[in-house]
Amino acid sequence: MDLQKHHKATFDNISAEKRERIIRAATMEFAMRGFENANINNIAKKADVSVGSLYKYFDNKQDMFLTIIHYSIASMEELLNNLAQSDEDILLKVDKIIRTIQKSSKENDLLVKLYNVMTSENNPRFASQFAYEMESMTARIYRVAIEQGKKAGDVREDIDSAFAAYLLDNIFMNLQFSYACDYYKERFKIYTGGDILNRDDFVVEQCLKFIKSALKK
């Protein structure tokens, strides 16, 4: 993932600690207020830097936002690429993805909230770019995993790989939101019980049973 696509080279030259402060402050602002209402002054204040400094690193608010989006993508990219290249049974891959979702959504809830804001942002200027940058990697990796499962005899041949990948991603995306976003947390509890957020193994087990019934011969 080429993060330099949306930020200036000067952003790479500052300390890792300062870079993390800016990324976290921007993530918080965009996650809480959305792109249109996010304020550069608020980001500078939260990051304890000057507004002028931010413009040394980013040309505009859009470039800052896209850098944060790329940062969130990169946090999952390595895991998914490793899974795509492994010969493990598809259910083992799904198990690892769900457990990673559970852990990362709780630890990095702001990134998930940002993703939620981004997917519901009423901004046609960015919609196609967001969708492509966020979804093309996972679409490819899940499709490849399903194709590998077919070749290994683990996955039914009568399933369309691309459509199955889409359905899998919808399960994963909803789980992300259910562990991080207030509305989805409450929805999760209403459907499955008030203690569901503390029953990670149960969630994995039930998801695997459901997915196995759909994919396995």
Coordinates of C-alpha atoms in Angstrom, one line a residue:
M1 CA 0.0 0.0 0.0
D2 CA 1.6 3.3 -1.1
L3 CA 0.7 5.8 1.6
Q4 CA 2.7 8.5 -0.2
K5 CA -0.1 8.6 -2.8
H6 CA -2.0 11.1 -0.6
H7 CA 0.5 12.8 1.7
K8 CA 3.7 14.8 1.2
A9 CA 7.1 13.3 1.7
T10 CA 7.5 15.5 4.8
F11 CA 5.0 13.4 6.6
D12 CA 7.4 10.4 6.4
N13 CA 10.3 12.5 7.8
I14 CA 8.7 13.3 11.2
S15 CA 9.0 11.0 14.2
A16 CA 6.9 7.9 14.4
E17 CA 5.3 9.2 17.6
K18 CA 4.2 12.5 16.0
R19 CA 2.9 10.7 13.0
E20 CA 0.9 8.4 15.2
R21 CA -0.5 11.4 17.1
I22 CA -1.7 13.0 13.8
I23 CA -3.2 9.8 12.5
R24 CA -5.1 9.1 15.7
A25 CA -6.3 12.7 16.0
A26 CA -7.5 12.7 12.4
T27 CA -9.1 9.3 12.7
M28 CA -11.0 10.5 15.8
E29 CA -12.2 13.7 14.1
F30 CA -13.3 12.0 10.8
A31 CA -14.9 9.1 12.7
M32 CA -16.9 11.4 15.0
R33 CA -17.8 14.1 12.5
G34 CA -17.6 12.6 9.0
F35 CA -15.6 14.1 6.2
E36 CA -17.7 17.2 5.4
N37 CA -17.9 18.3 9.1
A38 CA -14.4 17.4 10.2
N39 CA -12.3 20.4 11.1
I40 CA -8.6 20.8 10.5
N41 CA -8.2 23.1 13.5
N42 CA -9.7 20.4 15.8
I43 CA -7.3 17.8 14.4
A44 CA -4.3 20.1 15.0
K45 CA -5.4 20.7 18.6
K46 CA -5.9 17.0 19.3
A47 CA -2.6 16.2 17.8
D48 CA -0.8 19.0 19.6
V49 CA 0.6 20.5 16.4
S50 CA 0.0 23.7 14.5
V51 CA -2.5 24.0 11.6
G52 CA 0.4 25.2 9.5
S53 CA 2.3 22.0 10.2
L54 CA -0.6 19.9 8.9
Y55 CA -0.5 21.7 5.6
K56 CA 3.2 20.9 5.4
Y57 CA 2.2 17.2 5.4
F58 CA -1.1 17.3 3.4
D59 CA -2.3 19.6 0.6
N60 CA -5.9 19.5 1.9
K61 CA -8.4 17.8 4.1
Q62 CA -9.2 15.2 1.4
D63 CA -5.6 14.0 1.2
M64 CA -5.5 13.7 5.0
F65 CA -8.7 11.7 4.9
L66 CA -7.4 9.4 2.2
T67 CA -4.2 8.8 4.1
I68 CA -6.1 7.7 7.1
I69 CA -8.2 5.4 4.9
H70 CA -5.0 3.8 3.5
Y71 CA -3.6 3.5 7.0
S72 CA -6.7 1.5 8.1
I73 CA -6.5 -0.7 5.0
A74 CA -2.8 -1.5 5.7
S75 CA -3.6 -2.7 9.2
M76 CA -5.5 -5.7 7.7
E77 CA -3.7 -6.2 4.4
E78 CA -0.7 -8.2 5.7
L79 CA -2.9 -10.7 7.5
L80 CA -5.3 -11.2 4.6
N81 CA -2.4 -11.6 2.1
N82 CA -0.8 -14.2 4.3
L83 CA -4.1 -16.1 4.5
A84 CA -4.6 -15.9 0.8
Q85 CA -1.2 -17.5 0.2
S86 CA -1.7 -20.4 2.7
D87 CA -3.0 -23.8 1.9
E88 CA -5.2 -24.0 5.0
D89 CA -8.8 -25.1 4.9
I90 CA -11.1 -22.2 4.2
L91 CA -12.8 -22.6 7.5
L92 CA -9.5 -22.2 9.3
K93 CA -8.9 -19.0 7.3
V94 CA -12.4 -17.7 8.3
D95 CA -11.7 -18.6 11.9
K96 CA -8.5 -16.5 11.9
I97 CA -10.3 -13.6 10.1
I98 CA -13.1 -13.5 12.6
R99 CA -10.8 -13.6 15.6
T100 CA -8.7 -10.8 14.1
I101 CA -11.9 -8.8 13.6
Q102 CA -12.9 -9.3 17.2
K103 CA -9.5 -8.2 18.5
S104 CA -8.8 -5.3 16.2
S105 CA -12.4 -3.9 16.3
K106 CA -12.1 -3.6 20.1
E107 CA -8.6 -2.3 20.1
N108 CA -9.0 0.0 17.1
D109 CA -12.6 1.0 17.3
L110 CA -12.0 4.5 15.9
L111 CA -10.8 2.9 12.6
V112 CA -13.9 0.8 12.4
K113 CA -16.1 3.8 13.2
L114 CA -14.3 5.7 10.5
Y115 CA -15.0 2.9 8.0
N116 CA -18.7 3.0 9.1
V117 CA -18.8 6.8 8.5
M118 CA -17.1 6.4 5.2
T119 CA -19.5 3.8 3.9
S120 CA -22.5 5.9 4.8
E121 CA -21.0 9.3 3.8
N122 CA -23.3 11.0 1.3
N123 CA -20.5 12.2 -0.8
P124 CA -20.6 11.1 -4.5
R125 CA -17.2 12.6 -5.1
F126 CA -15.6 9.9 -3.0
A127 CA -18.0 7.0 -3.2
S128 CA -16.4 5.1 -6.1
Q129 CA -12.9 5.8 -4.9
F130 CA -13.6 4.7 -1.4
A131 CA -15.3 1.5 -2.6
Y132 CA -12.4 0.6 -4.9
E133 CA -9.7 1.3 -2.4
M134 CA -11.4 -0.3 0.5
E135 CA -13.0 -3.3 -1.1
S136 CA -10.9 -4.4 -4.1
M137 CA -8.3 -6.1 -2.0
T138 CA -10.7 -8.1 0.2
A139 CA -12.8 -9.0 -2.8
R140 CA -9.8 -10.5 -4.5
I141 CA -8.4 -12.3 -1.5
Y142 CA -11.8 -13.9 -0.5
R143 CA -12.4 -14.9 -4.1
V144 CA -9.0 -16.6 -4.3
A145 CA -9.6 -18.4 -1.0
I146 CA -12.9 -19.8 -2.3
E147 CA -11.3 -20.8 -5.6
Q148 CA -8.5 -22.6 -3.7
G149 CA -11.1 -24.3 -1.6
K150 CA -12.8 -25.6 -4.7
K151 CA -9.5 -26.9 -6.1
A152 CA -8.8 -28.7 -2.8
G153 CA -12.3 -30.2 -2.8
D154 CA -13.3 -28.4 0.3
V155 CA -15.8 -26.0 -1.3
R156 CA -18.9 -26.7 -3.4
E157 CA -18.4 -26.3 -7.1
D158 CA -21.9 -24.9 -7.7
I159 CA -21.1 -21.7 -5.7
D160 CA -20.2 -18.6 -7.6
S161 CA -16.8 -17.5 -6.1
A162 CA -17.3 -13.8 -6.5
F163 CA -20.8 -13.8 -5.1
A164 CA -19.7 -16.0 -2.2
A165 CA -16.8 -13.6 -1.5
Y166 CA -19.3 -10.7 -1.4
L167 CA -21.5 -12.5 1.2
L168 CA -18.5 -13.4 3.3
D169 CA -17.4 -9.8 3.3
N170 CA -20.8 -8.7 4.4
I171 CA -20.6 -11.0 7.4
F172 CA -17.2 -9.8 8.3
M173 CA -18.1 -6.1 7.9
N174 CA -21.2 -6.4 10.0
L175 CA -19.1 -8.1 12.8
Q176 CA -16.6 -5.2 12.7
F177 CA -19.4 -2.7 13.2
S178 CA -21.0 -4.9 15.9
Y179 CA -17.9 -4.8 18.0
A180 CA -17.1 -1.1 17.6
C181 CA -20.1 1.1 16.7
D182 CA -22.7 1.9 19.3
Y183 CA -25.8 1.3 17.1
Y184 CA -24.5 -2.0 15.8
K185 CA -23.4 -3.1 19.3
E186 CA -27.0 -2.6 20.6
R187 CA -28.4 -4.4 17.5
F188 CA -26.0 -7.3 18.1
K189 CA -27.3 -7.6 21.7
I190 CA -30.9 -7.4 20.7
Y191 CA -30.6 -10.3 18.3
T192 CA -28.2 -12.5 20.3
G193 CA -28.3 -11.5 23.9
G194 CA -26.9 -8.8 26.2
D195 CA -23.6 -10.6 26.9
I196 CA -22.7 -11.4 23.3
L197 CA -19.8 -8.9 23.2
N198 CA -18.1 -11.1 25.9
R199 CA -18.7 -14.4 24.1
D200 CA -16.1 -14.3 21.4
D201 CA -15.6 -18.1 21.1
F202 CA -19.4 -18.6 20.7
V203 CA -19.5 -16.0 18.0
V204 CA -16.7 -17.7 16.1
E205 CA -18.3 -21.1 16.5
Q206 CA -21.7 -20.0 15.3
C207 CA -20.3 -18.1 12.3
L208 CA -18.2 -21.1 11.3
K209 CA -21.3 -23.4 11.5
F210 CA -23.3 -21.0 9.3
I211 CA -20.5 -20.5 6.7
K212 CA -19.7 -24.2 6.7
S213 CA -23.3 -25.1 5.8
A214 CA -23.1 -22.6 2.9
L215 CA -19.7 -23.5 1.4
K216 CA -18.9 -27.1 2.3
K217 CA -19.8 -30.1 0.2

